[in-house]
C-alpha positions as semicolon CSV with decimal commas, in nm:
position;residue;x (nm);y (nm);z (nm)
1;M;1,822;-1,667;-1,267
2;A;1,812;-1,586;-1,660
3;L;1,753;-1,226;-1,777
4;R;1,442;-1,124;-1,872
5;R;1,404;-0,994;-2,220
6;S;1,047;-0,850;-2,261
7;V;0,936;-0,637;-1,977
8;H;0,564;-0,438;-2,008
9;I;0,540;-0,099;-1,816
10;I;0,193;0,016;-1,686
11;L;0,272;0,401;-1,587
12;N;0,055;0,630;-1,367
13;P;0,141;0,950;-1,587
14;V;0,026;1,165;-1,268
15;A;0,282;0,976;-1,014
16;G;0,508;0,949;-1,293
17;A;0,532;1,359;-1,312
18;R;0,679;1,376;-0,968
19;R;0,968;1,186;-1,089
20;P;0,959;1,233;-1,475
21;G;1,385;1,144;-1,467
22;L;1,382;0,848;-1,263
23;L;1,176;0,610;-1,510
24;H;1,319;0,738;-1,848
25;A;1,658;0,629;-1,698
26;V;1,499;0,262;-1,576
27;I;1,392;0,219;-1,978
28;E;1,712;0,324;-2,090
29;R;1,919;0,089;-1,849
30;L;1,706;-0,190;-1,982
31;S;1,720;-0,128;-2,337
32;Q;2,102;-0,106;-2,324
33;A;2,057;-0,479;-2,195
34;G;1,895;-0,577;-2,496
35;V;1,509;-0,565;-2,322
36;L;1,217;-0,485;-2,535
37;V;1,011;-0,219;-2,305
38;T;0,692;-0,137;-2,391
39;V;0,483;0,133;-2,201
40;E;0,099;0,218;-2,151
41;E;-0,018;0,488;-1,948
42;T;-0,337;0,466;-1,749
43;T;-0,644;0,708;-1,774
44;G;-0,823;0,657;-1,467
45;P;-0,911;0,463;-1,171
46;G;-0,942;0,050;-1,252
47;D;-0,710;0,088;-1,543
48;A;-0,437;-0,065;-1,452
49;T;-0,616;-0,388;-1,375
50;R;-0,759;-0,390;-1,701
51;L;-0,407;-0,290;-1,875
52;A;-0,267;-0,592;-1,695
53;R;-0,523;-0,850;-1,759
54;A;-0,462;-0,751;-2,113
55;A;-0,071;-0,793;-2,076
56;V;-0,085;-1,141;-1,939
57;D;-0,327;-1,241;-2,204
58;R;-0,115;-1,132;-2,469
59;G;0,129;-1,387;-2,320
60;N;0,482;-1,198;-2,440
61;S;0,610;-1,034;-2,148
62;D;0,872;-1,184;-1,892
63;V;0,713;-0,889;-1,642
64;I;0,449;-0,668;-1,587
65;V;0,555;-0,348;-1,422
66;A;0,359;-0,117;-1,237
67;A;0,535;0,242;-1,229
68;G;0,344;0,445;-0,990
69;G;0,262;0,477;-0,633
70;D;0,118;0,191;-0,361
71;G;-0,232;0,220;-0,517
72;T;-0,157;0,195;-0,890
73;I;0,071;-0,119;-0,729
74;N;-0,216;-0,267;-0,603
75;E;-0,441;-0,219;-0,883
76;V;-0,176;-0,394;-1,129
77;A;-0,135;-0,678;-0,867
78;R;-0,536;-0,730;-0,932
79;G;-0,464;-0,787;-1,282
80;L;-0,144;-1,039;-1,240
81;L;-0,307;-1,212;-0,949
82;G;-0,325;-1,596;-1,006
83;Q;-0,133;-1,572;-1,338
84;G;0,215;-1,699;-1,392
85;V;0,369;-1,319;-1,514
86;P;0,567;-1,188;-1,192
87;L;0,499;-0,804;-1,092
88;G;0,759;-0,550;-1,075
89;I;0,821;-0,215;-0,944
90;V;0,914;0,122;-1,055
91;P;0,823;0,337;-0,705
92;L;0,742;0,707;-0,824
93;G;0,457;0,761;-0,564
94;T;0,414;0,965;-0,252
95;A;0,512;0,669;0,030
96;N;0,633;0,393;-0,180
97;V;0,576;0,180;0,101
98;L;0,633;-0,154;-0,098
99;A;0,975;-0,057;-0,231
100;L;1,029;-0,011;0,138
101;E;0,973;-0,373;0,226
102;L;1,173;-0,446;-0,024
103;G;1,476;-0,240;0,041
104;L;1,469;-0,092;-0,299
105;R;1,608;0,279;-0,352
106;A;1,476;0,505;-0,610
107;R;1,785;0,471;-0,819
108;A;1,757;0,362;-1,202
109;G;2,047;0,134;-1,201
110;D;1,879;-0,050;-0,872
111;I;1,552;-0,082;-1,034
112;A;1,670;-0,192;-1,351
113;D;1,889;-0,475;-1,236
114;M;1,620;-0,610;-1,007
115;L;1,349;-0,595;-1,321
116;L;1,620;-0,726;-1,514
117;S;1,711;-1,045;-1,294
118;G;1,555;-1,025;-0,962
119;P;1,409;-1,318;-0,838
120;A;1,008;-1,373;-0,847
121;H;0,923;-1,438;-0,487
122;L;0,603;-1,488;-0,347
123;I;0,429;-1,256;-0,096
124;G;0,117;-1,296;0,123
125;T;-0,202;-1,071;0,026
126;G;-0,475;-0,965;0,231
127;L;-0,868;-0,883;0,093
128;V;-1,104;-0,592;0,155
129;E;-1,457;-0,689;0,060
130;G;-1,297;-0,935;-0,178
131;R;-1,054;-0,738;-0,341
132;I;-0,673;-0,801;-0,288
133;F;-0,456;-0,520;-0,075
134;L;-0,084;-0,543;-0,041
135;M;0,032;-0,325;0,208
136;M;-0,239;-0,157;0,462
137;V;-0,604;-0,089;0,524
138;G;-0,694;0,256;0,725
139;I;-1,012;0,299;0,890
140;G;-1,039;0,636;1,031
141;F;-0,794;0,898;1,067
142;D;-0,614;0,805;0,776
143;G;-0,880;0,710;0,593
144;V;-1,066;1,052;0,617
145;V;-0,696;1,188;0,553
146;V;-0,714;0,993;0,212
147;H;-1,063;1,079;0,084
148;R;-1,072;1,429;0,138
149;I;-0,711;1,501;0,044
150;N;-0,723;1,766;-0,263
151;P;-0,566;1,589;-0,578
152;V;-0,439;1,900;-0,706
153;L;-0,217;1,940;-0,382
154;K;-0,112;1,596;-0,391
155;R;0,041;1,647;-0,746
156;L;0,206;1,943;-0,646
157;F;0,345;1,912;-0,330
158;G;0,327;1,488;-0,218
159;K;0,346;1,415;0,122
160;G;0,299;1,806;0,190
161;A;-0,066;1,774;0,095
162;F;-0,119;1,465;0,306
163;V;-0,010;1,645;0,610
164;W;-0,214;1,963;0,495
165;A;-0,522;1,697;0,517
166;G;-0,384;1,551;0,826
167;V;-0,377;1,855;1,026
168;K;-0,744;1,994;0,937
169;E;-0,877;1,649;1,041
170;W;-0,726;1,681;1,356
171;T;-0,855;2,040;1,419
172;K;-1,216;1,872;1,393
173;G;-1,164;1,691;1,712
174;P;-1,233;1,323;1,914
175;G;-1,168;1,007;1,660
176;R;-1,441;0,799;1,569
177;D;-1,604;0,541;1,749
178;I;-1,531;0,262;1,526
179;R;-1,708;-0,085;1,595
180;L;-1,577;-0,415;1,455
181;I;-1,595;-0,795;1,539
182;V;-1,233;-0,955;1,473
183;D;-1,208;-1,362;1,498
184;G;-1,549;-1,359;1,674
185;R;-1,441;-1,089;1,932
186;E;-1,616;-0,779;1,933
187;K;-1,380;-0,455;1,980
188;R;-1,411;-0,012;1,947
189;A;-1,171;0,200;1,851
190;A;-1,090;0,535;1,759
191;W;-0,884;0,447;1,451
192;A;-0,777;0,097;1,297
193;I;-0,530;0,009;1,077
194;V;-0,470;-0,353;0,916
195;I;-0,133;-0,407;0,800
196;N;0,056;-0,719;0,587
197;G;0,397;-0,607;0,635
198;R;0,631;-0,375;0,867
199;Y;0,561;0,012;0,689
200;F;0,293;0,243;0,740
201;A;0,248;0,593;0,542
202;G;0,620;0,558;0,425
203;P;0,910;0,482;0,610
204;H;0,729;0,426;0,934
205;V;0,761;0,079;1,151
206;L;0,440;0,000;1,248
207;S;0,449;-0,381;1,283
208;R;0,838;-0,503;1,383
209;G;0,741;-0,836;1,304
210;G;0,543;-0,770;1,005
211;D;0,629;-0,993;0,684
212;I;0,490;-0,930;0,339
213;S;0,637;-1,323;0,242
214;Q;0,341;-1,482;0,490
215;P;-0,027;-1,434;0,426
216;D;-0,035;-1,314;0,829
217;L;-0,213;-1,002;0,894
218;T;-0,196;-0,780;1,202
219;L;-0,465;-0,536;1,337
220;F;-0,395;-0,234;1,527
221;L;-0,663;-0,064;1,714
222;F;-0,593;0,299;1,869
223;K;-0,864;0,332;2,193
224;N;-0,776;0,711;2,254
225;G;-0,983;0,952;1,999
226;G;-0,876;1,276;2,201
227;R;-0,642;1,520;1,978
228;F;-0,347;1,480;2,182
229;A;-0,376;1,114;2,191
230;L;-0,321;1,129;1,821
231;I;-0,044;1,331;1,832
232;R;0,118;1,077;2,063
233;Y;-0,008;0,785;1,847
234;L;0,187;1,003;1,525
235;I;0,511;1,043;1,750
236;A;0,500;0,697;1,851
237;L;0,499;0,592;1,465
238;G;0,778;0,819;1,367
239;L;0,946;0,676;1,654
240;G;0,860;0,277;1,555
241;R;0,714;0,242;1,880
242;V;0,354;0,226;1,850
243;E;0,365;-0,124;1,990
244;R;0,461;-0,031;2,304
245;L;0,169;0,207;2,401
246;S;-0,079;0,088;2,628
247;D;-0,406;0,190;2,477
248;V;-0,317;0,026;2,149
249;E;-0,445;-0,316;2,111
250;V;-0,221;-0,528;1,843
251;L;-0,401;-0,852;1,727
252;P;-0,285;-1,105;1,510
253;M;-0,630;-1,147;1,278
254;R;-0,744;-1,404;1,000
255;M;-1,105;-1,168;0,965
256;A;-1,222;-0,841;1,079
257;H;-1,582;-0,687;1,025
258;F;-1,607;-0,329;1,045
259;F;-1,955;-0,262;1,117
260;G;-1,988;0,101;1,222
261;P;-2,023;0,355;1,202
262;E;-2,146;0,333;0,905
263;G;-2,020;0,558;0,597
264;L;-1,696;0,614;0,777
265;E;-1,431;0,621;0,486
266;V;-1,160;0,356;0,422
267;E;-0,808;0,354;0,237
268;V;-0,654;0,101;0,097
269;D;-0,287;0,086;-0,024
270;G;-0,290;0,457;-0,013
271;D;-0,595;0,505;-0,238
272;E;-0,949;0,580;-0,125
273;R;-1,153;0,215;-0,115
274;G;-1,535;0,307;-0,014
275;Y;-1,702;0,320;0,332
276;L;-1,814;0,090;0,596
277;P;-1,930;-0,155;0,672
278;Q;-1,643;-0,332;0,508
279;T;-1,491;-0,697;0,606
280;I;-1,123;-0,776;0,579
281;E;-0,929;-1,110;0,585
282;Q;-0,632;-1,283;0,511
283;G;-0,612;-1,348;0,145
284;T;-0,609;-1,691;-0,011
285;H;-0,378;-1,635;-0,325
286;F;0,020;-1,537;-0,303
287;L;0,140;-1,285;-0,557
288;R;0,476;-1,360;-0,759
289;L;0,682;-1,019;-0,692
290;V;1,040;-0,927;-0,882
291;V;1,244;-0,867;-0,564
292;P;1,607;-0,747;-0,541
293;A;1,861;-0,970;-0,528
294;G;1,962;-1,124;-0,161
295;W;1,606;-0,933;-0,063
296;K;1,520;-1,148;0,260
297;A;1,130;-1,098;0,370
């Protein structure tokens, strides 16, 4: 494809503080290639969506880039859904799950080359209460952890802050009694994850058949709520073997309504997103995403 000449970057400065040199190096490489680069910083939750919509309305950007973690990417994507301008990413967050799906390394040269000339592919999306998600929704263990993580520790220690919050949650004992109806069937679980791709919580393969280029969602229901069962689940996640566990039900899904317990925390793409009850369903729109040359879903 032709080289892009105008790149607008929406930066989460909190995430950017973890890798201050990476974004600077990407911008420098783009500028050396003759690209006009503009940068706007977010100031709070939801700001990235507003900035993305405003950038689309101005009509002078070949690509609008989310520089941050998966939560920032989600916000920018919400502002671009249904628009002609594609989304690009500079992975600066803690987990960077979307970058893993794309096989995109945190190297300035690779990222700049992708933004400059990478093709724009259509990827599937999901919906949580009518708002899109790109990668995952967690209800139960990870939802609680994301809601209760100390933001100062997250800025200072990244993944270490999630580990610490997870350990504290584990010590509290059995998981929740999650009640849901998925495609007309009533189910129960101690922990539930809906995933749009392959990876979950970093470089951990949860769904080997996941494909973000399709609007297919997969539901994982972890049935056992005990402390040692959770350890077993996390070990299996690290080994990429969750789908082999007999007490984990794996279901393709179109729509799931999680109705209990009321007030249980939900996380979406690594950020907190309210409490149950909530409805999750396949998205009705695709998103144009700039991907590395040669990428295949």
